[in-house]
Amino acid sequence: LNADRPHRIDALEYSRWDRSLFEQWRDGGLTCVHVTVSIWEDARATLDEIGGWNRRLREHADLLRPIDRAADLEAARVEGRTGVVLGFQNCSPFEDDLDLVQIFHQLGVRVAQLSYNNQSLLGGSCYEAADAGLSRFGRRVVAEMNRVGMLVDLSHVGARTCLDAIELSSRPVAVTHANPRSFYDHPRNKTDDVLTALAARGGVIGLAPYPHLTPDDCSLADWCTMAARTAELMGGAEHIGIGSDVSLGLDQADLDWIRMGRWTHEVDYGAGTAQQPGWLEPPEWFRGPADFPGLAGGLSGAGFSDDEVAGIMGGNFDRLFSETFEPVGAAAPALR
Amino acid sequence: LNADRPHRIDALEYSRWDRSLFEQWRDGGLTCVHVTVSIWEDARATLDEIGGWNRRLREHADLLRPIDRAADLEAARVEGRTGVVLGFQNCSPFEDDLDLVQIFHQLGVRVAQLSYNNQSLLGGSCYEAADAGLSRFGRRVVAEMNRVGMLVDLSHVGARTCLDAIELSSRPVAVTHANPRSFYDHPRNKTDDVLTALAARGGVIGLAPYPHLTPDDCSLADWCTMAARTAELMGGAEHIGIGSDVSLGLDQADLDWIRMGRWTHEVDYGAGTAQQPGWLEPPEWFRGPADFPGLAGGLSGAGFSDDEVAGIMGGNFDRLFSETFEPVGAAAPALR
């Protein structure tokens, strides 16, 4: 057992899920990764995705461990395995059915984003021209997520819906993968008011080396300076983590599905543009999960203390996940 | 706590699930009931049924407790609540997808019948003219049920498929609700060869007071004499339990769904006949779950010892459920 192994958590990945990726997680010392199991899938199709993860978790049990509760995060760390948190980047698996929140919690899903690139049944998206805030159904889903122990993710969510959810949620929430709008002006990046509200309620943002969300030619030093400014804005480094949003092994057909699903017959570029329509080359300082350890040196160079670096590298998401993955109340009755 | 409360288990009910029923369970001293959540429903529709049970189990937590594992059976007993085991009377929720066995185990389903009134993707039904035995998919599903901890139920299953499943299953199996064919000649009742094979592998049959499965004007004494003969045939009373198959609060539309689902546009009478097309009056000695205690006196009168009566009233299904509801191996790794 590796009692001293540090928490290293990647708060968002969406890749081709194969053993070579899981070996990169091991090589990067990752103790936990939040993986996306649904983008546009409905409830039935999401069962297929979860079934696939059930098999992967068994077949690669030497490298992986499922994360259902706080104790699993600690177990994965000391066992030298990578804990896998299942999550949604959309609410499509919930359809219009409040019962499905608990159903998917029973199936191991611990994180759900309230909307993806389009307005959802729950609220607005950062790509829509306007955002009416959390819907009537959305308010009930957030309360149900709070009850069962499912972390609210606001990454692609519109600003007004973000603020509504932060205010309504009885438990801290997350932006698993984004940067501040002040660092780089992109719809996916977050405005200062969202970031300060997030921090005021104990939330954490996973900062992203993802090239669509950073300026051109962003260096590790630039990115870490941004992290330091974000920590200052949010009142402390405990509100910062890393959500790489890295996608390895996916092709153009995968990207078309991610961006266009079934909702348009015309090209939509998602986070990209007509000038940059495909997968971008990742920065040389973060080509994949195996490069995770290298971020620590950059963070130290930007002035973070050793404790702060440890928190950003994983301790802060470990705390947030531990606080939000189980039903409310330590001695709560069984969910069912 | 009621350390001395005896196990009283009804191995099959399919009723209108409301509080008045749960109060009858309490009045009958039932420590556990196996309830049907799917007859013809596919995976998606079954999520709705399980969602309904999640809510019922919360709203009536003073009376009910979900049963996921052996320890829950014991807890329900001593707490004075009724444990609820979720089960399928058909394999329709599995569709053609082996992954769905584990998915539904994660959602609390602990029993599944391999076919209902029609041939299924897994095997033959007692109502079909011929039975080709367990299918290729059926063999894999039985093995997967063994692995995850889901009890195989053979109640409506054809005889050859019953024998195949009994032989293939690495864990004891059940007939949750039927009587011997020698007692009353009905397709749903079981032939001697199935009953002796079931017993040889540690299985249990839930004998049914259900009037379609008993002779006209069957008295409690007649039914208990049948139980004694069945125990003799099967080599001991430890292979006998009770599966009332009682249905309370359902109407003709419910019965039409149960019998005809979507598979026929003509009338099918299921266990009934053109002469007896509707719900039959239950026998006066078993009008519902509150009459459960009265069965014990009849069993004593038929010559069973006190220990044998306790086993038939619940101890035998408690043992079988405890043996079959958890993954194989005491120190087995997590399923996922």
mmCIF file with all atom_site columns, N, CA, C and O in Angstrom, chain B residues 203-235:
data_model
loop_
_atom_site.group_PDB
_atom_site.id
_atom_site.type_symbol
_atom_site.label_atom_id
_atom_site.label_alt_id
_atom_site.label_comp_id
_atom_site.label_asym_id
_atom_site.label_entity_id
_atom_site.label_seq_id
_atom_site.pdbx_PDB_ins_code
_atom_site.Cartn_x
_atom_site.Cartn_y
_atom_site.Cartn_z
_atom_site.occupancy
_atom_site.B_iso_or_equiv
_atom_site.pdbx_formal_charge
_atom_site.auth_seq_id
_atom_site.auth_comp_id
_atom_site.auth_asym_id
_atom_site.auth_atom_id
_atom_site.pdbx_PDB_model_num
ATOM 1   N N  . GLY B 1 203 ? -32.704 -26.472 -4.427  1.00 0.00 ? 203 GLY B N  1
ATOM 2   C CA . GLY B 1 203 ? -33.724 -25.481 -4.734  1.00 0.00 ? 203 GLY B CA 1
ATOM 3   C C  . GLY B 1 203 ? -34.933 -25.555 -3.824  1.00 0.00 ? 203 GLY B C  1
ATOM 4   O O  . GLY B 1 203 ? -35.078 -26.475 -3.011  1.00 0.00 ? 203 GLY B O  1
ATOM 5   N N  . VAL B 1 204 ? -35.804 -24.567 -3.977  1.00 0.00 ? 204 VAL B N  1
ATOM 6   C CA . VAL B 1 204 ? -37.019 -24.442 -3.164  1.00 0.00 ? 204 VAL B CA 1
ATOM 7   C C  . VAL B 1 204 ? -38.187 -24.112 -4.097  1.00 0.00 ? 204 VAL B C  1
ATOM 8   O O  . VAL B 1 204 ? -38.039 -23.302 -5.023  1.00 0.00 ? 204 VAL B O  1
ATOM 9   N N  . ILE B 1 205 ? -39.353 -24.733 -3.842  1.00 0.00 ? 205 ILE B N  1
ATOM 10  C CA . ILE B 1 205 ? -40.582 -24.360 -4.542  1.00 0.00 ? 205 ILE B CA 1
ATOM 11  C C  . ILE B 1 205 ? -41.502 -23.631 -3.570  1.00 0.00 ? 205 ILE B C  1
ATOM 12  O O  . ILE B 1 205 ? -41.662 -24.049 -2.418  1.00 0.00 ? 205 ILE B O  1
ATOM 13  N N  . GLY B 1 206 ? -42.086 -22.538 -4.037  1.00 0.00 ? 206 GLY B N  1
ATOM 14  C CA . GLY B 1 206 ? -43.106 -21.828 -3.278  1.00 0.00 ? 206 GLY B CA 1
ATOM 15  C C  . GLY B 1 206 ? -44.467 -22.352 -3.685  1.00 0.00 ? 206 GLY B C  1
ATOM 16  O O  . GLY B 1 206 ? -44.919 -22.085 -4.807  1.00 0.00 ? 206 GLY B O  1
ATOM 17  N N  . LEU B 1 207 ? -45.095 -23.102 -2.804  1.00 0.00 ? 207 LEU B N  1
ATOM 18  C CA . LEU B 1 207 ? -46.417 -23.665 -3.123  1.00 0.00 ? 207 LEU B CA 1
ATOM 19  C C  . LEU B 1 207 ? -47.468 -22.560 -3.076  1.00 0.00 ? 207 LEU B C  1
ATOM 20  O O  . LEU B 1 207 ? -47.384 -21.631 -2.267  1.00 0.00 ? 207 LEU B O  1
ATOM 21  N N  . ALA B 1 208 ? -48.460 -22.699 -3.961  1.00 0.00 ? 208 ALA B N  1
ATOM 22  C CA . ALA B 1 208 ? -49.367 -21.573 -4.226  1.00 0.00 ? 208 ALA B CA 1
ATOM 23  C C  . ALA B 1 208 ? -50.810 -21.919 -3.875  1.00 0.00 ? 208 ALA B C  1
ATOM 24  O O  . ALA B 1 208 ? -51.355 -22.898 -4.401  1.00 0.00 ? 208 ALA B O  1
ATOM 25  N N  . PRO B 1 209 ? -51.443 -21.121 -3.033  1.00 0.00 ? 209 PRO B N  1
ATOM 26  C CA . PRO B 1 209 ? -52.882 -21.264 -2.833  1.00 0.00 ? 209 PRO B CA 1
ATOM 27  C C  . PRO B 1 209 ? -53.704 -20.668 -3.977  1.00 0.00 ? 209 PRO B C  1
ATOM 28  O O  . PRO B 1 209 ? -54.933 -20.732 -3.948  1.00 0.00 ? 209 PRO B O  1
ATOM 29  N N  . TYR B 1 210 ? -53.027 -20.129 -4.993  1.00 0.00 ? 210 TYR B N  1
ATOM 30  C CA . TYR B 1 210 ? -53.671 -19.450 -6.129  1.00 0.00 ? 210 TYR B CA 1
ATOM 31  C C  . TYR B 1 210 ? -54.700 -20.385 -6.769  1.00 0.00 ? 210 TYR B C  1
ATOM 32  O O  . TYR B 1 210 ? -54.372 -21.505 -7.167  1.00 0.00 ? 210 TYR B O  1
ATOM 33  N N  . PRO B 1 211 ? -55.970 -19.975 -6.873  1.00 0.00 ? 211 PRO B N  1
ATOM 34  C CA . PRO B 1 211 ? -57.026 -20.928 -7.226  1.00 0.00 ? 211 PRO B CA 1
ATOM 35  C C  . PRO B 1 211 ? -56.908 -21.542 -8.615  1.00 0.00 ? 211 PRO B C  1
ATOM 36  O O  . PRO B 1 211 ? -57.428 -22.631 -8.844  1.00 0.00 ? 211 PRO B O  1
ATOM 37  N N  . HIS B 1 212 ? -56.233 -20.851 -9.575  1.00 0.00 ? 212 HIS B N  1
ATOM 38  C CA . HIS B 1 212 ? -56.050 -21.481 -10.880 1.00 0.00 ? 212 HIS B CA 1
ATOM 39  C C  . HIS B 1 212 ? -55.116 -22.687 -10.794 1.00 0.00 ? 212 HIS B C  1
ATOM 40  O O  . HIS B 1 212 ? -55.100 -23.519 -11.706 1.00 0.00 ? 212 HIS B O  1
ATOM 41  N N  . LEU B 1 213 ? -54.332 -22.764 -9.743  1.00 0.00 ? 213 LEU B N  1
ATOM 42  C CA . LEU B 1 213 ? -53.314 -23.813 -9.643  1.00 0.00 ? 213 LEU B CA 1
ATOM 43  C C  . LEU B 1 213 ? -53.688 -24.900 -8.647  1.00 0.00 ? 213 LEU B C  1
ATOM 44  O O  . LEU B 1 213 ? -52.858 -25.753 -8.300  1.00 0.00 ? 213 LEU B O  1
ATOM 45  N N  . THR B 1 214 ? -54.937 -24.863 -8.167  1.00 0.00 ? 214 THR B N  1
ATOM 46  C CA . THR B 1 214 ? -55.421 -25.879 -7.225  1.00 0.00 ? 214 THR B CA 1
ATOM 47  C C  . THR B 1 214 ? -56.745 -26.446 -7.740  1.00 0.00 ? 214 THR B C  1
ATOM 48  O O  . THR B 1 214 ? -57.434 -25.797 -8.540  1.00 0.00 ? 214 THR B O  1
ATOM 49  N N  . PRO B 1 215 ? -57.134 -27.621 -7.288  1.00 0.00 ? 215 PRO B N  1
ATOM 50  C CA . PRO B 1 215 ? -58.445 -28.160 -7.676  1.00 0.00 ? 215 PRO B CA 1
ATOM 51  C C  . PRO B 1 215 ? -59.568 -27.268 -7.152  1.00 0.00 ? 215 PRO B C  1
ATOM 52  O O  . PRO B 1 215 ? -59.371 -26.487 -6.212  1.00 0.00 ? 215 PRO B O  1
ATOM 53  N N  . ASP B 1 216 ? -60.754 -27.404 -7.758  1.00 0.00 ? 216 ASP B N  1
ATOM 54  C CA . ASP B 1 216 ? -61.917 -26.664 -7.256  1.00 0.00 ? 216 ASP B CA 1
ATOM 55  C C  . ASP B 1 216 ? -62.155 -27.036 -5.792  1.00 0.00 ? 216 ASP B C  1
ATOM 56  O O  . ASP B 1 216 ? -61.983 -28.187 -5.386  1.00 0.00 ? 216 ASP B O  1
ATOM 57  N N  . ASP B 1 217 ? -62.547 -26.020 -5.030  1.00 0.00 ? 217 ASP B N  1
ATOM 58  C CA . ASP B 1 217 ? -62.914 -26.244 -3.629  1.00 0.00 ? 217 ASP B CA 1
ATOM 59  C C  . ASP B 1 217 ? -61.790 -26.874 -2.814  1.00 0.00 ? 217 ASP B C  1
ATOM 60  O O  . ASP B 1 217 ? -62.034 -27.666 -1.897  1.00 0.00 ? 217 ASP B O  1
ATOM 61  N N  . CYS B 1 218 ? -60.572 -26.515 -3.179  1.00 0.00 ? 218 CYS B N  1
ATOM 62  C CA . CYS B 1 218 ? -59.414 -27.014 -2.422  1.00 0.00 ? 218 CYS B CA 1
ATOM 63  C C  . CYS B 1 218 ? -59.447 -26.430 -1.010  1.00 0.00 ? 218 CYS B C  1
ATOM 64  O O  . CYS B 1 218 ? -59.504 -25.210 -0.833  1.00 0.00 ? 218 CYS B O  1
ATOM 65  N N  . SER B 1 219 ? -59.419 -27.292 -0.013  1.00 0.00 ? 219 SER B N  1
ATOM 66  C CA . SER B 1 219 ? -59.421 -26.820 1.376   1.00 0.00 ? 219 SER B CA 1
ATOM 67  C C  . SER B 1 219 ? -57.987 -26.618 1.853   1.00 0.00 ? 219 SER B C  1
ATOM 68  O O  . SER B 1 219 ? -57.025 -27.084 1.226   1.00 0.00 ? 219 SER B O  1
ATOM 69  N N  . LEU B 1 220 ? -57.862 -25.953 2.975   1.00 0.00 ? 220 LEU B N  1
ATOM 70  C CA . LEU B 1 220 ? -56.530 -25.788 3.566   1.00 0.00 ? 220 LEU B CA 1
ATOM 71  C C  . LEU B 1 220 ? -55.911 -27.155 3.852   1.00 0.00 ? 220 LEU B C  1
ATOM 72  O O  . LEU B 1 220 ? -54.716 -27.374 3.610   1.00 0.00 ? 220 LEU B O  1
ATOM 73  N N  . ALA B 1 221 ? -56.744 -28.069 4.349   1.00 0.00 ? 221 ALA B N  1
ATOM 74  C CA . ALA B 1 221 ? -56.215 -29.411 4.654   1.00 0.00 ? 221 ALA B CA 1
ATOM 75  C C  . ALA B 1 221 ? -55.740 -30.111 3.377   1.00 0.00 ? 221 ALA B C  1
ATOM 76  O O  . ALA B 1 221 ? -54.671 -30.741 3.355   1.00 0.00 ? 221 ALA B O  1
ATOM 77  N N  . ASP B 1 222 ? -56.512 -29.993 2.275   1.00 0.00 ? 222 ASP B N  1
ATOM 78  C CA . ASP B 1 222 ? -56.090 -30.581 0.997   1.00 0.00 ? 222 ASP B CA 1
ATOM 79  C C  . ASP B 1 222 ? -54.732 -30.014 0.568   1.00 0.00 ? 222 ASP B C  1
ATOM 80  O O  . ASP B 1 222 ? -53.836 -30.743 0.137   1.00 0.00 ? 222 ASP B O  1
ATOM 81  N N  . TRP B 1 223 ? -54.623 -28.695 0.681   1.00 0.00 ? 223 TRP B N  1
ATOM 82  C CA . TRP B 1 223 ? -53.414 -28.009 0.213   1.00 0.00 ? 223 TRP B CA 1
ATOM 83  C C  . TRP B 1 223 ? -52.211 -28.409 1.076   1.00 0.00 ? 223 TRP B C  1
ATOM 84  O O  . TRP B 1 223 ? -51.113 -28.635 0.560   1.00 0.00 ? 223 TRP B O  1
ATOM 85  N N  . CYS B 1 224 ? -52.433 -28.569 2.361   1.00 0.00 ? 224 CYS B N  1
ATOM 86  C CA . CYS B 1 224 ? -51.332 -28.930 3.254   1.00 0.00 ? 224 CYS B CA 1
ATOM 87  C C  . CYS B 1 224 ? -50.948 -30.402 3.094   1.00 0.00 ? 224 CYS B C  1
ATOM 88  O O  . CYS B 1 224 ? -49.767 -30.756 3.224   1.00 0.00 ? 224 CYS B O  1
ATOM 89  N N  . THR B 1 225 ? -51.919 -31.237 2.780   1.00 0.00 ? 225 THR B N  1
ATOM 90  C CA . THR B 1 225 ? -51.586 -32.638 2.471   1.00 0.00 ? 225 THR B CA 1
ATOM 91  C C  . THR B 1 225 ? -50.718 -32.689 1.213   1.00 0.00 ? 225 THR B C  1
ATOM 92  O O  . THR B 1 225 ? -49.733 -33.439 1.145   1.00 0.00 ? 225 THR B O  1
ATOM 93  N N  . MET B 1 226 ? -51.070 -31.864 0.218   1.00 0.00 ? 226 MET B N  1
ATOM 94  C CA . MET B 1 226 ? -50.234 -31.745 -0.981  1.00 0.00 ? 226 MET B CA 1
ATOM 95  C C  . MET B 1 226 ? -48.816 -31.311 -0.604  1.00 0.00 ? 226 MET B C  1
ATOM 96  O O  . MET B 1 226 ? -47.817 -31.835 -1.133  1.00 0.00 ? 226 MET B O  1
ATOM 97  N N  . ALA B 1 227 ? -48.696 -30.363 0.320   1.00 0.00 ? 227 ALA B N  1
ATOM 98  C CA . ALA B 1 227 ? -47.370 -29.902 0.747   1.00 0.00 ? 227 ALA B CA 1
ATOM 99  C C  . ALA B 1 227 ? -46.572 -31.052 1.351   1.00 0.00 ? 227 ALA B C  1
ATOM 100 O O  . ALA B 1 227 ? -45.366 -31.209 1.082   1.00 0.00 ? 227 ALA B O  1
ATOM 101 N N  . ALA B 1 228 ? -47.230 -31.865 2.150   1.00 0.00 ? 228 ALA B N  1
ATOM 102 C CA . ALA B 1 228 ? -46.537 -32.997 2.786   1.00 0.00 ? 228 ALA B CA 1
ATOM 103 C C  . ALA B 1 228 ? -46.062 -33.990 1.731   1.00 0.00 ? 228 ALA B C  1
ATOM 104 O O  . ALA B 1 228 ? -44.932 -34.496 1.791   1.00 0.00 ? 228 ALA B O  1
ATOM 105 N N  . ARG B 1 229 ? -46.911 -34.261 0.743   1.00 0.00 ? 229 ARG B N  1
ATOM 106 C CA . ARG B 1 229 ? -46.513 -35.193 -0.329  1.00 0.00 ? 229 ARG B CA 1
ATOM 107 C C  . ARG B 1 229 ? -45.360 -34.617 -1.156  1.00 0.00 ? 229 ARG B C  1
ATOM 108 O O  . ARG B 1 229 ? -44.469 -35.340 -1.604  1.00 0.00 ? 229 ARG B O  1
ATOM 109 N N  . THR B 1 230 ? -45.403 -33.299 -1.370  1.00 0.00 ? 230 THR B N  1
ATOM 110 C CA . THR B 1 230 ? -44.337 -32.651 -2.146  1.00 0.00 ? 230 THR B CA 1
ATOM 111 C C  . THR B 1 230 ? -43.012 -32.734 -1.390  1.00 0.00 ? 230 THR B C  1
ATOM 112 O O  . THR B 1 230 ? -41.953 -33.003 -1.986  1.00 0.00 ? 230 THR B O  1
ATOM 113 N N  . ALA B 1 231 ? -43.073 -32.500 -0.080  1.00 0.00 ? 231 ALA B N  1
ATOM 114 C CA . ALA B 1 231 ? -41.848 -32.602 0.733   1.00 0.00 ? 231 ALA B CA 1
ATOM 115 C C  . ALA B 1 231 ? -41.281 -34.014 0.666   1.00 0.00 ? 231 ALA B C  1
ATOM 116 O O  . ALA B 1 231 ? -40.062 -34.214 0.560   1.00 0.00 ? 231 ALA B O  1
ATOM 117 N N  . GLU B 1 232 ? -42.180 -35.000 0.691   1.00 0.00 ? 232 GLU B N  1
ATOM 118 C CA . GLU B 1 232 ? -41.725 -36.394 0.619   1.00 0.00 ? 232 GLU B CA 1
ATOM 119 C C  . GLU B 1 232 ? -41.050 -36.657 -0.734  1.00 0.00 ? 232 GLU B C  1
ATOM 120 O O  . GLU B 1 232 ? -39.951 -37.212 -0.810  1.00 0.00 ? 232 GLU B O  1
ATOM 121 N N  . LEU B 1 233 ? -41.719 -36.215 -1.800  1.00 0.00 ? 233 LEU B N  1
ATOM 122 C CA . LEU B 1 233 ? -41.152 -36.388 -3.146  1.00 0.00 ? 233 LEU B CA 1
ATOM 123 C C  . LEU B 1 233 ? -39.780 -35.742 -3.264  1.00 0.00 ? 233 LEU B C  1
ATOM 124 O O  . LEU B 1 233 ? -38.861 -36.293 -3.887  1.00 0.00 ? 233 LEU B O  1
ATOM 125 N N  . MET B 1 234 ? -39.624 -34.558 -2.680  1.00 0.00 ? 234 MET B N  1
ATOM 126 C CA . MET B 1 234 ? -38.405 -33.767 -2.864  1.00 0.00 ? 234 MET B CA 1
ATOM 127 C C  . MET B 1 234 ? -37.333 -34.091 -1.827  1.00 0.00 ? 234 MET B C  1
ATOM 128 O O  . MET B 1 234 ? -36.250 -33.501 -1.853  1.00 0.00 ? 234 MET B O  1
ATOM 129 N N  . GLY B 1 235 ? -37.646 -35.005 -0.918  1.00 0.00 ? 235 GLY B N  1
ATOM 130 C CA . GLY B 1 235 ? -36.607 -35.454 0.012   1.00 0.00 ? 235 GLY B CA 1
ATOM 131 C C  . GLY B 1 235 ? -36.500 -34.636 1.274   1.00 0.00 ? 235 GLY B C  1
ATOM 132 O O  . GLY B 1 235 ? -35.502 -34.737 1.994   1.00 0.00 ? 235 GLY B O  1
#
